[in-house]
Amino acid sequence: MTHAIWAEGLVKRFGGTTALAGVDLAVRTGTVLGLLGPNGAGKTTAVRVLATLLQPDAGHATVGGYDVVRQAHQVRQLIGMTGQYASVDETLTGAENLLLIGRLLGVPRAQAKARARELLAQFELTGAAGRAAKTYSGGMRRRLDLAASLVGRPPMLYLDEPTTGLDPRARAELWELIRGMVASGVTVLLTTQYLDEADELADEIVVIDHGRVIATGTPDELKAKAGAQTLAVRPADASHVAVVADVVRELSRGEPEVKGQLVTVPVADPAVLPGVVRRLDDAGVVVTELALRSSSLNEVFLSLTGHAAEEPSEGSES
Amino acid sequence: MTTATIEPRVTVGDGLRQTLTLAWRTIVQVRHNPWELGDYSIQPIMFVLLFTYVFGGAIAGSTGDYLTFALPGIIVMNMLFVTMYVGTGLNTDLTKGVFDRLRSLPIARWAPLAGRILADQVKQAWSIFLLLVVGMILGFRIGTNLAGLLAAVALLLTFALAFSWVSVLVGVLAKDPERVQLFGFTALFPVTFVSNVFVRTDTMPGWLQAWVKLNPVTHLADAARGLMVGGPAADSVVWSLVWAAAIVAVFAPLSVYALKRRV
């Protein structure tokens, strides 16, 4: 089996809204696929379909060769799931949560307890094992979520926005743990709103927006396509905005965006910067701000779709 | 990585074992949240004390006589309130995402619900035991025999099982667990009060008597009185079982439909 997870033409509607409008996905065994998109793009819906929690209205998908609708029980034996929508029981302790899942998977009590201890140690939760999960910090909670999805040693792991809301240190720790799992041969489907997260972890990225796949490729290919960085130029004199826009358009081969006096454009190659400086100098344009910075997801979206990623809205995805 | 064998389907035996595990989880939750235990321990004891000493003298002449009349009904009333924990627990699982985690596991589809309801039966049995003990301390006496008492408990648990479907429906439809509790109070309180639990039907106005005579709480209270204290019980037992069957017939399909729509 070359593709651990495979989906074709997935469609899912909720009343009048179309959450998935024909999504194709393929995750090679032992790799990480990053599903990248803003809130409401359909990421969670896609994961829920692949996790057998939702039935698609059209299209089909297989996990480990099993159909997610007709062979849901087989699929459930292959997957581990963690995310905002598949949570641990916060009234139970960390150890009890892991024991519960082990027992539900049919593991004898002694073995389930041993596995829980092993995972708690691996995720540095041994000290908090006897405390109710609701007392955990955000980072600890995510680690417990992750541990809970690994109890049955699933060959496939779905991580639905695993680091959303975490501070940078907790985020880096979680990334390290995910890399460790990938090294042990697990296939991972990761959804994220963060370009840097997909860049850090994914072998391949699928960008979705409004339920459609709008770009696919390795992180490098995508960055080249979308412009991994953004060049921002602010002329001192407002009358120079048009000149600046022309110069950056020509050199970056991207469509600049003008906001007030600030001109921004995605660039694939940072080597354009000296050229821009030279050209602006020749044209006699004085700038008060000139910067090259990493693109935000919004800017990647802008360059891929021609529209900005929508403002995150609570509960727009389900 | 260990590659376990892939099972084509979950067996009934597996499903029952998973149900027990999930019932265990609900009982452990109570251990971590003793307030909940207080809810269905202290509240019924309060009812018994309040009604016995405030109303007892006025209604039945003596507290002992009143307790003999009212305790079986108080047990019925409390049983209905305790079924609401199925709904609050289910609602918490749904809103917190625990239900999704459970559904993503290779377990029987019915196990999460069955586990909740099984745990509820344990809570029910505990409440009935507690009320009987408190009642007996205050002067309640079993007028029949052990068989009668056990039959009464079995009938109460059967009705609780049926009524759990109402709780499941409320749990699925409610936005948050607090609303489930609110429903429990605002809908169940009048239903249980407008019955013959606390006073005899013939003391009420005629229009109210019609409903009281139809009310399943009345039938259950009569059946429990008959089986525990003595007197005719057969008719009210049959009516209680008919009500239980009717509740399952209406609310089980509705609940399953609502649950499928919500998840």
Short mmCIF file of N, CA and C in Angstrom, two decimals, chain B residues 45-161:
data_model
loop_
_atom_site.label_atom_id
_atom_site.label_comp_id
_atom_site.label_asym_id
_atom_site.label_seq_id
_atom_site.Cartn_x
_atom_site.Cartn_y
_atom_site.Cartn_z
N ILE B 45 -33.09 12.96 50.89
CA ILE B 45 -33.22 12.91 52.35
C ILE B 45 -33.96 14.15 52.85
N MET B 46 -33.61 15.29 52.23
CA MET B 46 -34.29 16.54 52.59
C MET B 46 -35.78 16.44 52.31
N PHE B 47 -36.11 15.90 51.13
CA PHE B 47 -37.52 15.74 50.78
C PHE B 47 -38.25 14.94 51.85
N VAL B 48 -37.65 13.81 52.21
CA VAL B 48 -38.30 12.93 53.18
C VAL B 48 -38.51 13.70 54.48
N LEU B 49 -37.46 14.36 54.96
CA LEU B 49 -37.56 15.07 56.24
C LEU B 49 -38.60 16.19 56.16
N LEU B 50 -38.52 17.00 55.10
CA LEU B 50 -39.42 18.14 54.98
C LEU B 50 -40.87 17.70 54.92
N PHE B 51 -41.15 16.78 54.00
CA PHE B 51 -42.54 16.40 53.81
C PHE B 51 -43.10 15.67 55.02
N THR B 52 -42.25 14.84 55.62
CA THR B 52 -42.74 14.09 56.77
C THR B 52 -43.10 15.02 57.92
N TYR B 53 -42.21 15.98 58.20
CA TYR B 53 -42.45 16.79 59.40
C TYR B 53 -43.28 18.03 59.16
N VAL B 54 -43.24 18.57 57.91
CA VAL B 54 -44.05 19.76 57.65
C VAL B 54 -45.49 19.37 57.33
N PHE B 55 -45.66 18.39 56.43
CA PHE B 55 -47.00 18.04 55.97
C PHE B 55 -47.62 16.89 56.77
N GLY B 56 -46.75 16.03 57.29
CA GLY B 56 -47.20 14.77 57.86
C GLY B 56 -48.37 14.93 58.81
N GLY B 57 -48.21 15.80 59.79
CA GLY B 57 -49.25 15.96 60.79
C GLY B 57 -50.57 16.43 60.18
N ALA B 58 -50.48 17.40 59.26
CA ALA B 58 -51.67 17.99 58.68
C ALA B 58 -52.40 17.03 57.76
N ILE B 59 -51.64 16.27 56.99
CA ILE B 59 -52.27 15.44 55.95
C ILE B 59 -52.73 14.10 56.49
N ALA B 60 -51.89 13.45 57.28
CA ALA B 60 -52.23 12.09 57.69
C ALA B 60 -52.44 11.96 59.19
N GLY B 61 -52.29 13.04 59.91
CA GLY B 61 -52.51 12.98 61.35
C GLY B 61 -51.25 12.67 62.13
N SER B 62 -50.41 11.78 61.60
CA SER B 62 -49.15 11.50 62.29
C SER B 62 -48.04 11.32 61.27
N THR B 63 -46.81 11.61 61.69
CA THR B 63 -45.70 11.52 60.76
C THR B 63 -45.45 10.08 60.32
N GLY B 64 -45.60 9.14 61.22
CA GLY B 64 -45.37 7.73 60.87
C GLY B 64 -46.34 7.27 59.79
N ASP B 65 -47.64 7.59 59.96
CA ASP B 65 -48.64 7.21 58.97
C ASP B 65 -48.34 7.86 57.63
N TYR B 66 -47.95 9.15 57.71
CA TYR B 66 -47.71 9.88 56.47
C TYR B 66 -46.53 9.27 55.72
N LEU B 67 -45.50 8.91 56.45
CA LEU B 67 -44.30 8.34 55.82
C LEU B 67 -44.65 7.04 55.10
N THR B 68 -45.50 6.25 55.73
CA THR B 68 -45.91 4.99 55.11
C THR B 68 -46.62 5.26 53.79
N PHE B 69 -47.38 6.37 53.76
CA PHE B 69 -48.09 6.73 52.53
C PHE B 69 -47.12 7.34 51.51
N ALA B 70 -46.27 8.26 51.99
CA ALA B 70 -45.52 9.10 51.05
C ALA B 70 -44.19 8.52 50.59
N LEU B 71 -43.53 7.73 51.42
CA LEU B 71 -42.17 7.30 51.05
C LEU B 71 -42.09 6.58 49.71
N PRO B 72 -42.98 5.62 49.42
CA PRO B 72 -42.87 4.97 48.10
C PRO B 72 -42.94 6.00 46.97
N GLY B 73 -43.83 7.00 47.13
CA GLY B 73 -43.95 8.03 46.09
C GLY B 73 -42.72 8.92 46.01
N ILE B 74 -42.15 9.22 47.17
CA ILE B 74 -40.93 10.05 47.16
C ILE B 74 -39.80 9.30 46.45
N ILE B 75 -39.77 7.99 46.64
CA ILE B 75 -38.76 7.19 45.95
C ILE B 75 -38.97 7.27 44.43
N VAL B 76 -40.22 7.22 43.99
CA VAL B 76 -40.54 7.34 42.56
C VAL B 76 -40.08 8.70 42.01
N MET B 77 -40.43 9.74 42.77
CA MET B 77 -40.09 11.10 42.34
C MET B 77 -38.59 11.27 42.21
N ASN B 78 -37.88 10.78 43.21
CA ASN B 78 -36.43 10.89 43.20
C ASN B 78 -35.83 10.11 42.04
N MET B 79 -36.43 8.95 41.75
CA MET B 79 -35.95 8.12 40.65
C MET B 79 -36.00 8.92 39.34
N LEU B 80 -37.10 9.67 39.14
CA LEU B 80 -37.22 10.43 37.90
C LEU B 80 -36.15 11.53 37.82
N PHE B 81 -35.89 12.18 38.96
CA PHE B 81 -34.85 13.22 38.96
C PHE B 81 -33.48 12.63 38.66
N VAL B 82 -33.21 11.46 39.24
CA VAL B 82 -31.88 10.86 39.04
C VAL B 82 -31.65 10.47 37.57
N THR B 83 -32.73 10.11 36.84
CA THR B 83 -32.51 9.77 35.42
C THR B 83 -31.92 10.94 34.65
N MET B 84 -32.10 12.16 35.15
CA MET B 84 -31.57 13.33 34.44
C MET B 84 -30.04 13.31 34.34
N TYR B 85 -29.39 12.55 35.20
CA TYR B 85 -27.92 12.48 35.13
C TYR B 85 -27.45 11.81 33.85
N VAL B 86 -28.30 10.94 33.27
CA VAL B 86 -27.95 10.36 31.96
C VAL B 86 -27.82 11.50 30.95
N GLY B 87 -28.80 12.39 30.95
CA GLY B 87 -28.82 13.50 30.00
C GLY B 87 -27.69 14.49 30.23
N THR B 88 -27.45 14.87 31.49
CA THR B 88 -26.38 15.84 31.74
C THR B 88 -25.03 15.23 31.36
N GLY B 89 -24.82 13.96 31.70
CA GLY B 89 -23.55 13.31 31.38
C GLY B 89 -23.34 13.21 29.88
N LEU B 90 -24.39 12.80 29.18
CA LEU B 90 -24.30 12.67 27.72
C LEU B 90 -24.04 14.03 27.09
N ASN B 91 -24.73 15.05 27.59
CA ASN B 91 -24.56 16.39 27.05
C ASN B 91 -23.12 16.89 27.27
N THR B 92 -22.57 16.62 28.44
CA THR B 92 -21.19 17.01 28.71
C THR B 92 -20.24 16.32 27.72
N ASP B 93 -20.45 15.03 27.51
CA ASP B 93 -19.61 14.29 26.56
C ASP B 93 -19.71 14.87 25.16
N LEU B 94 -20.93 15.26 24.77
CA LEU B 94 -21.13 15.79 23.42
C LEU B 94 -20.48 17.16 23.28
N THR B 95 -20.66 18.04 24.28
CA THR B 95 -20.13 19.39 24.14
C THR B 95 -18.62 19.43 24.33
N LYS B 96 -18.05 18.50 25.11
CA LYS B 96 -16.61 18.54 25.37
C LYS B 96 -15.80 17.73 24.35
N GLY B 97 -16.48 17.00 23.47
CA GLY B 97 -15.74 16.24 22.47
C GLY B 97 -15.36 14.84 22.91
N VAL B 98 -15.76 14.45 24.13
CA VAL B 98 -15.45 13.09 24.58
C VAL B 98 -16.21 12.07 23.74
N PHE B 99 -17.43 12.44 23.36
CA PHE B 99 -18.26 11.52 22.59
C PHE B 99 -17.60 11.20 21.24
N ASP B 100 -17.00 12.21 20.62
CA ASP B 100 -16.31 11.98 19.35
C ASP B 100 -15.12 11.05 19.53
N ARG B 101 -14.39 11.27 20.60
CA ARG B 101 -13.24 10.39 20.87
C ARG B 101 -13.74 8.94 20.97
N LEU B 102 -14.81 8.75 21.72
CA LEU B 102 -15.34 7.40 21.90
C LEU B 102 -15.80 6.83 20.56
N ARG B 103 -16.45 7.66 19.76
CA ARG B 103 -16.95 7.16 18.48
C ARG B 103 -15.84 6.85 17.49
N SER B 104 -14.67 7.45 17.69
CA SER B 104 -13.55 7.16 16.78
C SER B 104 -12.85 5.86 17.18
N LEU B 105 -13.23 5.28 18.30
CA LEU B 105 -12.62 4.01 18.73
C LEU B 105 -13.42 2.83 18.15
N PRO B 106 -12.73 1.70 17.95
CA PRO B 106 -13.44 0.54 17.41
C PRO B 106 -14.28 -0.16 18.47
N ILE B 107 -15.31 0.53 18.94
CA ILE B 107 -16.19 -0.06 19.95
C ILE B 107 -17.61 -0.09 19.42
N ALA B 108 -18.48 -0.86 20.10
CA ALA B 108 -19.88 -0.96 19.67
C ALA B 108 -20.50 0.42 19.70
N ARG B 109 -21.30 0.74 18.68
CA ARG B 109 -21.91 2.07 18.58
C ARG B 109 -22.82 2.36 19.77
N TRP B 110 -23.40 1.31 20.35
CA TRP B 110 -24.37 1.53 21.43
C TRP B 110 -23.70 1.56 22.80
N ALA B 111 -22.41 1.21 22.88
CA ALA B 111 -21.76 1.09 24.19
C ALA B 111 -21.72 2.39 25.00
N PRO B 112 -21.41 3.56 24.38
CA PRO B 112 -21.36 4.78 25.20
C PRO B 112 -22.69 5.09 25.90
N LEU B 113 -23.79 4.91 25.17
CA LEU B 113 -25.11 5.18 25.73
C LEU B 113 -25.47 4.12 26.78
N ALA B 114 -25.21 2.87 26.43
CA ALA B 114 -25.54 1.77 27.35
C ALA B 114 -24.72 1.90 28.64
N GLY B 115 -23.48 2.32 28.52
CA GLY B 115 -22.63 2.48 29.70
C GLY B 115 -23.18 3.54 30.64
N ARG B 116 -23.63 4.66 30.04
CA ARG B 116 -24.24 5.73 30.84
C ARG B 116 -25.46 5.24 31.58
N ILE B 117 -26.32 4.53 30.85
CA ILE B 117 -27.59 4.10 31.44
C ILE B 117 -27.34 3.04 32.51
N LEU B 118 -26.37 2.17 32.27
CA LEU B 118 -26.03 1.16 33.28
C LEU B 118 -25.53 1.84 34.56
N ALA B 119 -24.67 2.84 34.39
CA ALA B 119 -24.17 3.57 35.56
C ALA B 119 -25.32 4.26 36.29
N ASP B 120 -26.27 4.75 35.51
CA ASP B 120 -27.44 5.40 36.10
C ASP B 120 -28.22 4.42 36.97
N GLN B 121 -28.28 3.17 36.54
CA GLN B 121 -29.00 2.16 37.33
C GLN B 121 -28.32 1.95 38.68
N VAL B 122 -27.00 2.03 38.70
CA VAL B 122 -26.27 1.91 39.96
C VAL B 122 -26.63 3.09 40.87
N LYS B 123 -26.66 4.30 40.28
CA LYS B 123 -27.03 5.48 41.06
C LYS B 123 -28.46 5.35 41.57
N GLN B 124 -29.34 4.83 40.72
CA GLN B 124 -30.74 4.63 41.11
C GLN B 124 -30.83 3.69 42.31
N ALA B 125 -30.13 2.56 42.20
CA ALA B 125 -30.19 1.56 43.27
C ALA B 125 -29.69 2.18 44.58
N TRP B 126 -28.64 2.99 44.48
CA TRP B 126 -28.08 3.65 45.67
C TRP B 126 -29.12 4.60 46.28
N SER B 127 -29.78 5.40 45.43
CA SER B 127 -30.77 6.35 45.94
C SER B 127 -31.93 5.64 46.63
N ILE B 128 -32.40 4.55 46.01
CA ILE B 128 -33.54 3.81 46.58
C ILE B 128 -33.14 3.25 47.95
N PHE B 129 -31.93 2.66 48.00
CA PHE B 129 -31.43 2.09 49.25
C PHE B 129 -31.37 3.18 50.32
N LEU B 130 -30.81 4.33 49.95
CA LEU B 130 -30.64 5.41 50.91
C LEU B 130 -31.99 5.90 51.45
N LEU B 131 -32.96 6.06 50.53
CA LEU B 131 -34.28 6.55 50.95
C LEU B 131 -34.97 5.55 51.86
N LEU B 132 -34.82 4.25 51.56
CA LEU B 132 -35.43 3.23 52.41
C LEU B 132 -34.82 3.26 53.80
N VAL B 133 -33.49 3.40 53.86
CA VAL B 133 -32.82 3.41 55.17
C VAL B 133 -33.28 4.62 55.99
N VAL B 134 -33.26 5.80 55.35
CA VAL B 134 -33.68 7.01 56.07
C VAL B 134 -35.15 6.88 56.50
N GLY B 135 -35.98 6.37 55.58
CA GLY B 135 -37.39 6.18 55.89
C GLY B 135 -37.59 5.27 57.09
N MET B 136 -36.83 4.19 57.11
CA MET B 136 -36.99 3.22 58.20
C MET B 136 -36.55 3.82 59.54
N ILE B 137 -35.49 4.63 59.48
CA ILE B 137 -35.05 5.29 60.71
C ILE B 137 -36.18 6.18 61.24
N LEU B 138 -36.93 6.81 60.31
CA LEU B 138 -37.98 7.74 60.73
C LEU B 138 -39.31 7.03 61.02
N GLY B 139 -39.37 5.72 60.79
CA GLY B 139 -40.60 5.03 61.16
C GLY B 139 -41.31 4.29 60.04
N PHE B 140 -40.75 4.30 58.83
CA PHE B 140 -41.37 3.55 57.73
C PHE B 140 -41.15 2.05 57.95
N ARG B 141 -42.17 1.25 57.69
CA ARG B 141 -42.03 -0.19 57.81
C ARG B 141 -42.51 -0.88 56.54
N ILE B 142 -41.76 -1.90 56.11
CA ILE B 142 -42.20 -2.71 54.97
C ILE B 142 -43.39 -3.54 55.46
N GLY B 143 -44.54 -3.39 54.82
CA GLY B 143 -45.73 -4.10 55.26
C GLY B 143 -45.90 -5.44 54.57
N THR B 144 -45.12 -5.66 53.51
CA THR B 144 -45.26 -6.92 52.79
C THR B 144 -44.11 -7.85 53.16
N ASN B 145 -43.29 -8.17 52.21
CA ASN B 145 -42.15 -9.05 52.50
C ASN B 145 -41.00 -8.70 51.56
N LEU B 146 -39.91 -9.44 51.68
CA LEU B 146 -38.72 -9.16 50.87
C LEU B 146 -39.04 -9.26 49.38
N ALA B 147 -39.85 -10.27 49.02
CA ALA B 147 -40.19 -10.44 47.60
C ALA B 147 -40.92 -9.20 47.08
N GLY B 148 -41.83 -8.67 47.89
CA GLY B 148 -42.56 -7.46 47.50
C GLY B 148 -41.61 -6.29 47.31
N LEU B 149 -40.69 -6.15 48.26
CA LEU B 149 -39.72 -5.06 48.19
C LEU B 149 -38.86 -5.16 46.94
N LEU B 150 -38.37 -6.38 46.69
CA LEU B 150 -37.52 -6.58 45.51
C LEU B 150 -38.30 -6.33 44.22
N ALA B 151 -39.56 -6.75 44.22
CA ALA B 151 -40.39 -6.50 43.03
C ALA B 151 -40.56 -5.00 42.81
N ALA B 152 -40.77 -4.27 43.90
CA ALA B 152 -40.92 -2.81 43.79
C ALA B 152 -39.65 -2.18 43.22
N VAL B 153 -38.49 -2.61 43.75
CA VAL B 153 -37.22 -2.06 43.26
C VAL B 153 -37.03 -2.40 41.78
N ALA B 154 -37.36 -3.65 41.42
CA ALA B 154 -37.20 -4.06 40.02
C ALA B 154 -38.09 -3.22 39.12
N LEU B 155 -39.32 -2.95 39.57
CA LEU B 155 -40.25 -2.13 38.78
C LEU B 155 -39.70 -0.70 38.62
N LEU B 156 -39.19 -0.15 39.73
CA LEU B 156 -38.64 1.21 39.69
C LEU B 156 -37.46 1.28 38.73
N LEU B 157 -36.57 0.28 38.78
CA LEU B 157 -35.40 0.29 37.90
C LEU B 157 -35.81 0.12 36.44
N THR B 158 -36.83 -0.71 36.22
CA THR B 158 -37.32 -0.89 34.84
C THR B 158 -37.87 0.43 34.30
N PHE B 159 -38.65 1.12 35.13
CA PHE B 159 -39.20 2.39 34.68
C PHE B 159 -38.09 3.42 34.47
N ALA B 160 -37.09 3.40 35.35
CA ALA B 160 -35.96 4.32 35.21
C ALA B 160 -35.26 4.08 33.87
N LEU B 161 -35.10 2.80 33.53
CA LEU B 161 -34.46 2.43 32.27
C LEU B 161 -35.23 3.03 31.10
#
